[in-house]
Short mmCIF file of C-alpha atoms in Angstrom, two decimals:
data_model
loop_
_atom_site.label_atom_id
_atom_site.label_comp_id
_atom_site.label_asym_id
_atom_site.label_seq_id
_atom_site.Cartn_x
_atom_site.Cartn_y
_atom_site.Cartn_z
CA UNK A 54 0.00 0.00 0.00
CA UNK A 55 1.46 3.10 -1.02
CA UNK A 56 1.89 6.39 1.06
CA UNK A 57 1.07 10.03 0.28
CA UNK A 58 2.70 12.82 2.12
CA UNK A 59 1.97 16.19 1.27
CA UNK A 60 5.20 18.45 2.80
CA UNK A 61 4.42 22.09 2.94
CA UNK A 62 7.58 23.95 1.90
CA UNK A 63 8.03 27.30 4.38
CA UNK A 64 11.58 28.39 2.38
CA UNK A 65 12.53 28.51 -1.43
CA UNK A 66 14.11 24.94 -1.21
CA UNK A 67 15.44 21.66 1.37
CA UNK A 68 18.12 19.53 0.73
CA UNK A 69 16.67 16.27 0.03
CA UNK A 70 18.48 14.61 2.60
CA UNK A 71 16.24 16.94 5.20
CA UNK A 72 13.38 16.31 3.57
CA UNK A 73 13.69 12.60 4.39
CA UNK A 74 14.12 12.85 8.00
CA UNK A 75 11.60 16.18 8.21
CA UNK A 76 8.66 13.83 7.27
CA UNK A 77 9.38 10.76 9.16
CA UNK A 78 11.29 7.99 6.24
CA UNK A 79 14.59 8.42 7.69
CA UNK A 80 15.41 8.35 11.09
CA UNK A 81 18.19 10.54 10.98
CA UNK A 82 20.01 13.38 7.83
CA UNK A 83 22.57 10.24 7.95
CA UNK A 84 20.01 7.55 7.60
CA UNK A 85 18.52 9.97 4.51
CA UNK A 86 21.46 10.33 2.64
CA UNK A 87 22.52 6.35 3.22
CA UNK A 88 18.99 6.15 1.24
CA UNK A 89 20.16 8.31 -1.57
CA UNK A 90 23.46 6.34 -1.96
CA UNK A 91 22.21 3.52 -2.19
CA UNK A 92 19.74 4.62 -4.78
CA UNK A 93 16.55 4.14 -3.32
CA UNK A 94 14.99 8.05 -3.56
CA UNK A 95 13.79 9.51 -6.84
CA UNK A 96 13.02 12.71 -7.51
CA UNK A 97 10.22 13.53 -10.63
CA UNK A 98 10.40 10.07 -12.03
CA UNK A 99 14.34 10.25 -11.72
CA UNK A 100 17.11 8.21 -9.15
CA UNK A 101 18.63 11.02 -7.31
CA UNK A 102 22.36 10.47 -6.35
CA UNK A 103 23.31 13.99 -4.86
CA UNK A 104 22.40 13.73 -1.04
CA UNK A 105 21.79 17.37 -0.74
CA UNK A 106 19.80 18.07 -3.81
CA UNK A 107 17.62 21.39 -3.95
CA UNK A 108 13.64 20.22 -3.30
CA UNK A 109 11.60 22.61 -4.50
CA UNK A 110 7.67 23.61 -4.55
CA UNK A 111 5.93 21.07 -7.30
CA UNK A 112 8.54 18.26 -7.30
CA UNK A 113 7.70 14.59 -5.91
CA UNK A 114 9.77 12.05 -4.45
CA UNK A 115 9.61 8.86 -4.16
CA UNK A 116 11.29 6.04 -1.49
CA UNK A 117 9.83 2.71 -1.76
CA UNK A 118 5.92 2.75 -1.66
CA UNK A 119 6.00 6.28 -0.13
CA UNK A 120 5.40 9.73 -2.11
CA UNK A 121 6.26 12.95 -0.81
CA UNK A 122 4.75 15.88 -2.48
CA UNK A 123 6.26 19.37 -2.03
CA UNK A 124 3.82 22.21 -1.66
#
């Protein structure tokens, strides 16, 4: 079953690592970017490999069966 999480962004961007841990899928900034290395986080359709990669308002990631949409 998949996941929907709609993240309200308060600043012009987060580094995706951030994001991760901000709405719960990582446990910790290290835990988030151990997901990203290992290739596991995509970012509008695409496998993001840079840790700290600028999320901005209208992009969607996915980890696993989880989406995060950035408002």
């Amino acid at each position: 079953m998949s996941q929907n999480i709609q993240f309200e962004l308060s600043t012009e961007y987060i580094e995706l690592c951030n994001l991760l841990k901000l709405v719960g899928i990582a446990d910790s900034g290290g835990r988030g970017k151990a997901m990203v290395a290992e290739g596991s986080v995509q970012v509008d359709g695409v496998v993001e490999s840079r840790k700290t990669a600028k999320i901005r308002r209208g992009q969607t990631i996915l980890v696993g069966n989880q989406t995060i949409s950035v408002k």
